[in-house]
CSV table of C-alpha atoms in Angstrom, one decimal:
chain,number,residue,atom,x,y,z
A,1,MET,CA,0.0,0.1,-0.3
A,2,MET,CA,2.8,2.1,1.1
A,3,LYS,CA,4.5,1.8,-2.3
A,4,LYS,CA,1.2,3.0,-4.4
A,5,LEU,CA,0.7,6.0,-2.1
A,6,LEU,CA,4.5,7.1,-3.0
A,7,ALA,CA,3.7,6.1,-6.7
A,8,ALA,CA,0.6,8.2,-6.6
A,9,VAL,CA,2.5,11.4,-5.0
A,10,CYS,CA,5.0,11.0,-7.9
A,11,VAL,CA,2.6,10.9,-10.5
A,12,CYS,CA,0.8,14.7,-8.0
A,13,SER,CA,4.8,15.8,-8.4
A,14,MET,CA,5.3,15.7,-11.8
A,15,LEU,CA,1.8,17.5,-12.3
A,16,LEU,CA,2.2,20.2,-9.9
A,17,CYS,CA,6.2,20.3,-11.2
A,18,GLY,CA,5.7,20.1,-14.8
A,19,CYS,CA,8.2,17.0,-15.2
A,20,GLN,CA,11.1,19.3,-14.2
A,21,SER,CA,13.6,19.6,-11.9
A,22,GLN,CA,14.3,23.5,-11.6
A,23,GLY,CA,11.3,24.5,-9.2
A,24,THR,CA,8.8,25.0,-11.9
A,25,TYR,CA,5.3,24.4,-10.8
A,26,LEU,CA,1.8,24.7,-11.1
A,27,LYS,CA,0.7,26.6,-8.2
A,28,PRO,CA,-1.5,24.6,-5.6
A,29,TYR,CA,-4.6,25.8,-6.6
A,30,ALA,CA,-6.6,23.5,-4.9
A,31,GLY,CA,-6.6,21.4,-1.9
A,32,VAL,CA,-3.2,22.5,-0.2
A,33,THR,CA,-1.7,25.7,1.4
A,34,ALA,CA,-0.5,28.4,-0.7
A,35,SER,CA,3.2,27.4,-0.2
A,36,LYS,CA,5.0,26.5,-3.5
A,37,THR,CA,5.0,22.8,-1.8
A,38,ALA,CA,2.9,20.4,0.0
A,39,ASP,CA,4.3,18.3,3.0
A,40,VAL,CA,5.2,14.9,2.2
A,41,SER,CA,2.0,14.0,4.9
A,42,SER,CA,-0.2,15.7,3.1
A,43,MET,CA,0.5,14.4,-0.4
A,44,ILE,CA,0.3,10.7,0.9
A,45,ASP,CA,-3.2,11.9,2.1
A,46,THR,CA,-4.5,10.7,-1.8
A,47,ARG,CA,-8.2,12.8,-0.9
A,48,VAL,CA,-6.3,16.3,-1.3
A,49,TRP,CA,-5.6,15.6,-4.8
A,50,GLU,CA,-9.2,14.2,-5.5
A,51,GLY,CA,-10.7,16.0,-8.4
A,52,PHE,CA,-7.6,18.1,-8.6
A,53,ALA,CA,-8.7,21.3,-11.0
A,54,ALA,CA,-10.9,18.9,-12.8
A,55,ASP,CA,-13.4,21.8,-14.0
A,56,LEU,CA,-10.6,24.4,-14.3
A,57,GLY,CA,-8.3,26.0,-16.6
A,58,VAL,CA,-4.9,25.3,-15.9
A,59,VAL,CA,-1.9,26.8,-17.1
A,60,SER,CA,1.8,25.9,-16.3
A,61,VAL,CA,4.1,28.6,-14.8
A,62,ASP,CA,6.6,28.4,-17.4
A,63,ASP,CA,3.4,28.5,-19.8
A,64,SER,CA,2.0,31.6,-17.8
A,65,GLU,CA,5.5,33.6,-17.9
A,66,ASN,CA,5.9,32.5,-21.7
A,67,GLY,CA,2.3,32.9,-22.8
A,68,ILE,CA,-0.1,30.7,-24.4
A,69,ASP,CA,-1.7,32.0,-27.8
A,70,SER,CA,1.9,34.2,-28.8
A,71,GLU,CA,-0.7,35.3,-32.1
A,72,THR,CA,-3.8,36.8,-30.0
A,73,LEU,CA,-1.4,38.4,-27.2
A,74,SER,CA,1.0,40.2,-29.9
A,75,GLN,CA,-2.1,42.4,-30.7
A,76,ILE,CA,-2.8,42.9,-26.5
A,77,ASP,CA,-1.7,45.5,-24.3
A,78,ALA,CA,-2.3,44.4,-20.8
A,79,LYS,CA,0.0,42.6,-18.1
A,80,GLU,CA,-2.0,39.6,-17.2
A,81,VAL,CA,-4.6,38.2,-20.2
A,82,PHE,CA,-6.7,34.9,-19.7
A,83,LEU,CA,-9.3,33.5,-21.6
A,84,THR,CA,-11.1,30.5,-20.7
A,85,GLY,CA,-14.1,28.1,-21.6
A,86,THR,CA,-16.6,27.7,-18.7
A,87,THR,CA,-18.1,24.5,-20.2
A,88,ASP,CA,-14.8,22.3,-21.0
A,89,SER,CA,-12.4,24.5,-18.7
A,90,THR,CA,-10.1,24.7,-22.3
A,91,VAL,CA,-7.4,27.4,-22.0
A,92,LEU,CA,-7.3,29.5,-24.9
A,93,THR,CA,-4.7,33.1,-24.3
A,94,ALA,CA,-2.7,33.0,-20.9
A,95,TYR,CA,-0.1,35.7,-19.9
A,96,ASN,CA,1.4,36.5,-16.6
A,97,ILE,CA,-1.6,35.3,-14.6
A,98,TYR,CA,0.1,34.4,-11.9
A,99,THR,CA,1.6,38.3,-11.0
A,100,GLN,CA,-0.1,39.7,-8.0
A,101,MET,CA,-1.1,43.1,-8.8
A,102,PRO,CA,-4.2,45.3,-7.6
A,103,PRO,CA,-7.2,44.6,-9.2
A,104,ALA,CA,-9.3,47.7,-8.3
A,105,SER,CA,-12.7,47.4,-8.5
A,106,ILE,CA,-13.1,43.6,-9.8
A,107,THR,CA,-12.3,43.3,-6.1
A,108,LYS,CA,-16.4,43.6,-5.6
A,109,ILE,CA,-17.2,40.6,-6.9
A,110,LEU,CA,-15.4,39.0,-4.1
A,111,THR,CA,-17.9,41.3,-2.0
A,112,ALA,CA,-20.5,40.3,-3.9
A,113,LEU,CA,-19.7,36.8,-3.1
A,114,VAL,CA,-19.4,37.0,0.2
A,115,ALA,CA,-22.8,38.9,0.7
A,116,LEU,CA,-24.2,36.5,-1.5
A,117,GLN,CA,-22.9,33.2,0.9
A,118,SER,CA,-23.4,35.3,3.8
A,119,VAL,CA,-27.4,36.0,3.9
A,120,SER,CA,-30.4,34.4,2.0
A,121,ASP,CA,-32.6,35.4,-1.3
A,122,LYS,CA,-35.2,36.4,1.3
A,123,ASP,CA,-33.0,38.9,3.4
A,124,LEU,CA,-31.5,40.6,0.2
A,125,ASP,CA,-35.0,42.7,0.7
A,126,GLN,CA,-34.6,43.3,4.0
A,127,GLU,CA,-34.2,47.4,4.5
A,128,VAL,CA,-30.6,48.4,6.0
A,129,THR,CA,-29.9,51.8,7.3
A,130,LEU,CA,-26.5,53.2,6.0
A,131,THR,CA,-24.1,54.3,8.6
A,132,ASP,CA,-20.8,57.0,7.7
A,133,ASP,CA,-18.9,53.6,6.1
A,134,VAL,CA,-20.7,54.8,3.2
A,135,ASN,CA,-18.6,58.0,3.3
A,136,ILE,CA,-15.4,58.0,1.0
A,137,ASP,CA,-12.6,60.4,1.4
A,138,VAL,CA,-10.6,59.5,-1.9
A,139,ALA,CA,-10.6,61.8,-4.8
A,140,ASP,CA,-12.5,61.0,-8.0
A,141,ALA,CA,-13.7,57.6,-6.6
A,142,GLN,CA,-16.8,56.5,-8.0
A,143,VAL,CA,-19.5,56.9,-5.9
A,144,CYS,CA,-23.5,56.4,-5.9
A,145,GLY,CA,-23.9,59.8,-3.6
A,146,PHE,CA,-25.4,57.4,-0.5
A,147,LYS,CA,-25.4,59.2,2.9
A,148,PRO,CA,-25.5,57.5,6.4
A,149,GLY,CA,-28.7,57.4,7.1
A,150,ASP,CA,-30.0,56.5,3.8
A,151,LYS,CA,-32.4,53.5,4.0
A,152,MET,CA,-32.5,50.9,1.1
A,153,THR,CA,-32.3,47.0,0.4
A,154,LEU,CA,-29.2,44.7,0.2
A,155,ARG,CA,-30.0,44.1,-3.0
A,156,THR,CA,-30.3,47.5,-4.2
A,157,LEU,CA,-26.6,48.1,-2.8
A,158,LEU,CA,-25.3,45.0,-4.9
A,159,TYR,CA,-27.1,46.2,-7.9
A,160,CYS,CA,-25.8,49.0,-7.4
A,161,MET,CA,-21.7,47.8,-6.4
A,162,LEU,CA,-21.9,45.8,-9.5
A,163,ILE,CA,-23.0,48.0,-12.4
A,164,TYR,CA,-22.1,51.2,-11.8
A,165,SER,CA,-19.3,50.5,-8.7
A,166,GLY,CA,-20.3,52.6,-6.3
A,167,ASN,CA,-17.4,52.7,-3.8
A,168,ASP,CA,-19.6,54.1,-1.2
A,169,ALA,CA,-22.2,51.1,-2.2
A,170,ALA,CA,-19.5,48.2,-1.7
A,171,ASN,CA,-18.8,49.5,2.2
A,172,ALA,CA,-22.2,49.6,2.5
A,173,VAL,CA,-22.5,45.9,1.9
A,174,ALA,CA,-19.7,44.9,3.5
A,175,SER,CA,-20.8,47.3,6.7
A,176,ALA,CA,-24.9,45.5,6.7
A,177,VAL,CA,-23.3,41.9,6.5
A,178,SER,CA,-20.7,42.4,9.6
A,179,GLY,CA,-22.8,44.2,11.3
A,180,GLY,CA,-20.6,47.4,10.7
A,181,ASP,CA,-17.5,45.6,11.0
A,182,ILE,CA,-16.0,46.1,8.1
A,183,PRO,CA,-12.1,44.7,8.6
A,184,ALA,CA,-13.7,41.5,9.8
A,185,PHE,CA,-16.1,41.2,6.5
A,186,CYS,CA,-12.5,41.4,4.8
A,187,ASP,CA,-10.4,38.9,6.8
A,188,LYS,CA,-14.4,36.9,5.5
A,189,MET,CA,-13.2,38.1,1.9
A,190,ASN,CA,-9.9,36.6,2.0
A,191,GLU,CA,-10.9,33.3,3.8
A,192,THR,CA,-13.7,32.7,0.8
A,193,ALA,CA,-10.7,33.6,-1.9
A,194,ALA,CA,-8.5,30.6,0.0
A,195,LYS,CA,-10.9,28.3,0.2
A,196,LEU,CA,-11.8,29.0,-3.5
A,197,GLY,CA,-8.1,28.0,-4.0
A,198,ALA,CA,-7.3,32.0,-4.6
A,199,THR,CA,-4.2,31.8,-2.9
A,200,GLN,CA,-2.4,34.7,-4.1
A,201,THR,CA,-5.1,37.2,-3.7
A,202,HIS,CA,-5.4,39.2,-0.3
A,203,PHE,CA,-7.8,42.2,0.0
A,204,VAL,CA,-8.5,45.2,2.7
A,205,THR,CA,-11.6,46.8,1.3
A,206,PRO,CA,-14.8,45.6,-0.1
A,207,ASN,CA,-14.1,48.4,-2.7
A,208,GLY,CA,-10.6,47.7,-4.2
A,209,LEU,CA,-9.1,51.6,-3.4
A,210,ASP,CA,-5.5,51.3,-3.9
A,211,ASP,CA,-3.7,49.9,-0.9
A,212,PRO,CA,-0.4,48.1,-1.2
A,213,ASP,CA,-1.6,44.9,0.9
A,214,HIS,CA,-4.6,44.9,-1.4
A,215,TYR,CA,-3.9,42.5,-4.2
A,216,THR,CA,-4.5,39.5,-6.7
A,217,THR,CA,-3.6,37.4,-10.0
A,218,ALA,CA,-6.1,37.2,-13.0
A,219,TYR,CA,-6.1,33.8,-12.3
A,220,ASP,CA,-7.3,34.0,-8.8
A,221,LEU,CA,-9.9,36.3,-10.0
A,222,TYR,CA,-11.1,33.7,-12.7
A,223,LEU,CA,-11.7,31.4,-9.7
A,224,ILE,CA,-13.4,33.7,-7.9
A,225,PHE,CA,-15.7,34.9,-10.7
A,226,LYS,CA,-15.8,31.3,-11.2
A,227,GLU,CA,-18.1,30.8,-8.4
A,228,CYS,CA,-20.6,33.9,-8.1
A,229,LEU,CA,-21.6,32.7,-11.6
A,230,LYS,CA,-23.4,30.4,-9.9
A,231,TYR,CA,-25.7,33.2,-8.0
A,232,ASP,CA,-29.0,34.0,-10.3
A,233,VAL,CA,-28.6,37.6,-8.5
A,234,PHE,CA,-24.9,38.0,-9.3
A,235,LYS,CA,-25.4,37.1,-13.3
A,236,ASP,CA,-28.0,39.4,-13.4
A,237,ALA,CA,-27.0,42.4,-11.9
A,238,ILE,CA,-23.8,42.5,-14.1
A,239,HIS,CA,-26.0,41.5,-17.4
A,240,GLN,CA,-27.5,45.0,-16.9
A,241,ALA,CA,-27.1,48.2,-18.8
A,242,SER,CA,-28.2,50.5,-16.0
A,243,TYR,CA,-30.2,50.2,-12.5
A,244,THR,CA,-32.6,52.7,-11.2
A,245,ALA,CA,-32.5,52.5,-7.0
A,246,ASP,CA,-35.1,53.5,-4.8
A,247,PHE,CA,-34.4,54.4,-1.1
A,248,THR,CA,-35.5,56.6,1.5
A,249,ARG,CA,-33.5,59.6,2.7
A,250,ASP,CA,-35.0,62.1,5.4
A,251,GLY,CA,-38.2,60.6,5.3
A,252,GLN,CA,-38.7,61.4,1.5
A,253,GLU,CA,-39.1,58.5,-1.2
A,254,MET,CA,-35.8,58.7,-3.5
A,255,GLN,CA,-34.8,57.1,-7.2
A,256,GLN,CA,-31.5,57.3,-9.3
A,257,THR,CA,-30.9,55.5,-12.1
A,258,TYR,CA,-27.0,54.5,-13.0
A,259,GLU,CA,-25.6,53.2,-16.2
A,260,THR,CA,-23.3,50.1,-15.7
A,261,THR,CA,-19.6,50.9,-16.1
A,262,ASN,CA,-19.3,48.2,-18.9
A,263,TYR,CA,-19.1,50.2,-22.5
A,264,TYR,CA,-19.9,46.6,-24.5
A,265,LEU,CA,-23.2,46.5,-22.3
A,266,LEU,CA,-23.9,50.1,-23.2
A,267,GLY,CA,-22.8,49.7,-26.9
A,268,TYR,CA,-20.2,52.1,-26.8
A,269,LYS,CA,-17.9,49.4,-27.6
A,270,THR,CA,-18.6,46.2,-29.9
A,271,PRO,CA,-17.7,43.0,-29.3
A,272,PRO,CA,-16.6,40.0,-32.1
A,273,ASP,CA,-19.3,38.6,-34.3
A,274,GLY,CA,-21.2,35.2,-32.5
A,275,VAL,CA,-19.7,36.4,-28.7
A,276,SER,CA,-22.5,37.4,-26.4
A,277,ILE,CA,-21.3,39.6,-23.4
A,278,ILE,CA,-23.6,38.8,-20.9
A,279,GLY,CA,-21.5,41.0,-18.1
A,280,GLY,CA,-18.7,41.3,-16.4
A,281,LYS,CA,-16.6,43.7,-13.6
A,282,THR,CA,-14.8,46.8,-14.7
A,283,GLY,CA,-11.8,48.3,-12.2
A,284,THR,CA,-9.8,51.5,-12.7
A,285,THR,CA,-7.3,52.7,-10.5
A,286,ASP,CA,-4.0,54.5,-10.8
A,287,ASN,CA,-1.9,51.8,-9.7
A,288,ALA,CA,-4.7,49.0,-11.2
A,289,GLY,CA,-4.9,50.9,-14.6
A,290,LEU,CA,-7.7,49.7,-16.6
A,291,CYS,CA,-9.3,46.2,-15.4
A,292,LEU,CA,-12.0,43.9,-16.9
A,293,ILE,CA,-13.5,40.4,-16.1
A,294,LEU,CA,-16.1,39.0,-18.4
A,295,TYR,CA,-18.2,36.2,-18.5
A,296,VAL,CA,-19.6,35.8,-22.6
A,297,GLU,CA,-20.8,32.9,-24.6
A,298,ASP,CA,-20.7,32.0,-28.3
A,299,ALA,CA,-23.0,31.1,-31.1
A,300,SER,CA,-23.6,27.6,-29.7
A,301,GLY,CA,-24.0,28.7,-25.5
A,302,ASN,CA,-20.4,27.9,-24.6
A,303,GLY,CA,-19.5,30.0,-21.3
A,304,TYR,CA,-16.2,31.5,-20.9
A,305,ILE,CA,-14.4,33.9,-18.8
A,306,SER,CA,-12.1,36.5,-19.9
A,307,VAL,CA,-9.5,38.5,-17.7
A,308,LEU,CA,-7.8,41.9,-18.9
A,309,LEU,CA,-5.3,43.5,-15.9
A,310,GLY,CA,-3.1,46.4,-16.1
A,311,CYS,CA,-4.2,48.3,-19.5
A,312,PRO,CA,-3.2,51.4,-20.3
A,313,ASP,CA,-6.6,53.2,-21.0
A,314,LYS,CA,-10.0,52.2,-22.1
A,315,ASP,CA,-9.3,52.2,-25.5
A,316,THR,CA,-6.8,49.6,-25.6
A,317,LEU,CA,-9.0,47.8,-22.9
A,318,TYR,CA,-11.4,47.5,-25.4
A,319,SER,CA,-9.8,47.1,-28.3
A,320,SER,CA,-7.6,44.0,-26.4
A,321,MET,CA,-10.6,43.1,-25.0
A,322,SER,CA,-12.5,42.3,-28.2
A,323,LYS,CA,-9.0,40.9,-29.8
A,324,LEU,CA,-9.0,38.6,-27.1
A,325,LEU,CA,-12.4,37.5,-27.5
A,326,SER,CA,-12.2,37.1,-31.4
A,327,LYS,CA,-10.2,33.9,-30.1
A,328,ILE,CA,-13.5,32.0,-29.4
A,329,ARG,CA,-14.7,32.2,-32.9
A,330,LYS,CA,-11.5,30.5,-34.3
């Protein structure tokens, strides 16, 4: 029996290390810690490796650094690039997907995931009263304009956060779910990411505003986004071109309409023929550059997740994304 177990360890070692002896490895995104190696005792426990990455797009470190699909990559200007199927998990294009960098407001997909995991569908429609946590003191930060004392449902906050990318809405979601303890909510974000195998992620805010201790990778965002897509509320929110929020301020009924930050959904940018944009999340800060994660489908209904991080400007972001999505047709 021990010989069989050791043989299994050798097989797993070859899978993780790419059959090379110089430390090249496939990052242990499932079942093990964030370290580059797993201890022998955990590797002998074959349960650790059951179903390893069975439904995930997988890329070795060497392939990530050298790039998969050089022809498409030559037409893209981004620091990290990833395109993989969700129907069959085939990786079509990848570059530098394991390098930690700030994700800006794409952070909010994990904020949404923690909230959706923490409350029932019924609880989404319970009214919450906003606190001072909605005050954002960062110049030029995207905000919905909510004020302490405003009353609205958690569903409204989620939609405003995901569609308009309101940083005040993100703080309000975190505060409502955590009982006013945003640092505790961020701890839960990191715990949730780790459980998904997103081991290179560390978030310190629910909104994604720049902080040196706030970072992730394109691959980790793929893992988080893939989990988010299991929730119908999330998929509906990211698909909306606009959203009208109903709330109460000082006893007065208020309405405010917010447009999505996704230029594909607004019709300002056009995806390649045969590709349908279901939805996604944008992100922009000085340190992160312009970022975008999308869920799209081809003409046959097959799903794909695409990620671009660190584009220099908006035109480049969307032209690069369209070039990336064009790979789906080939």
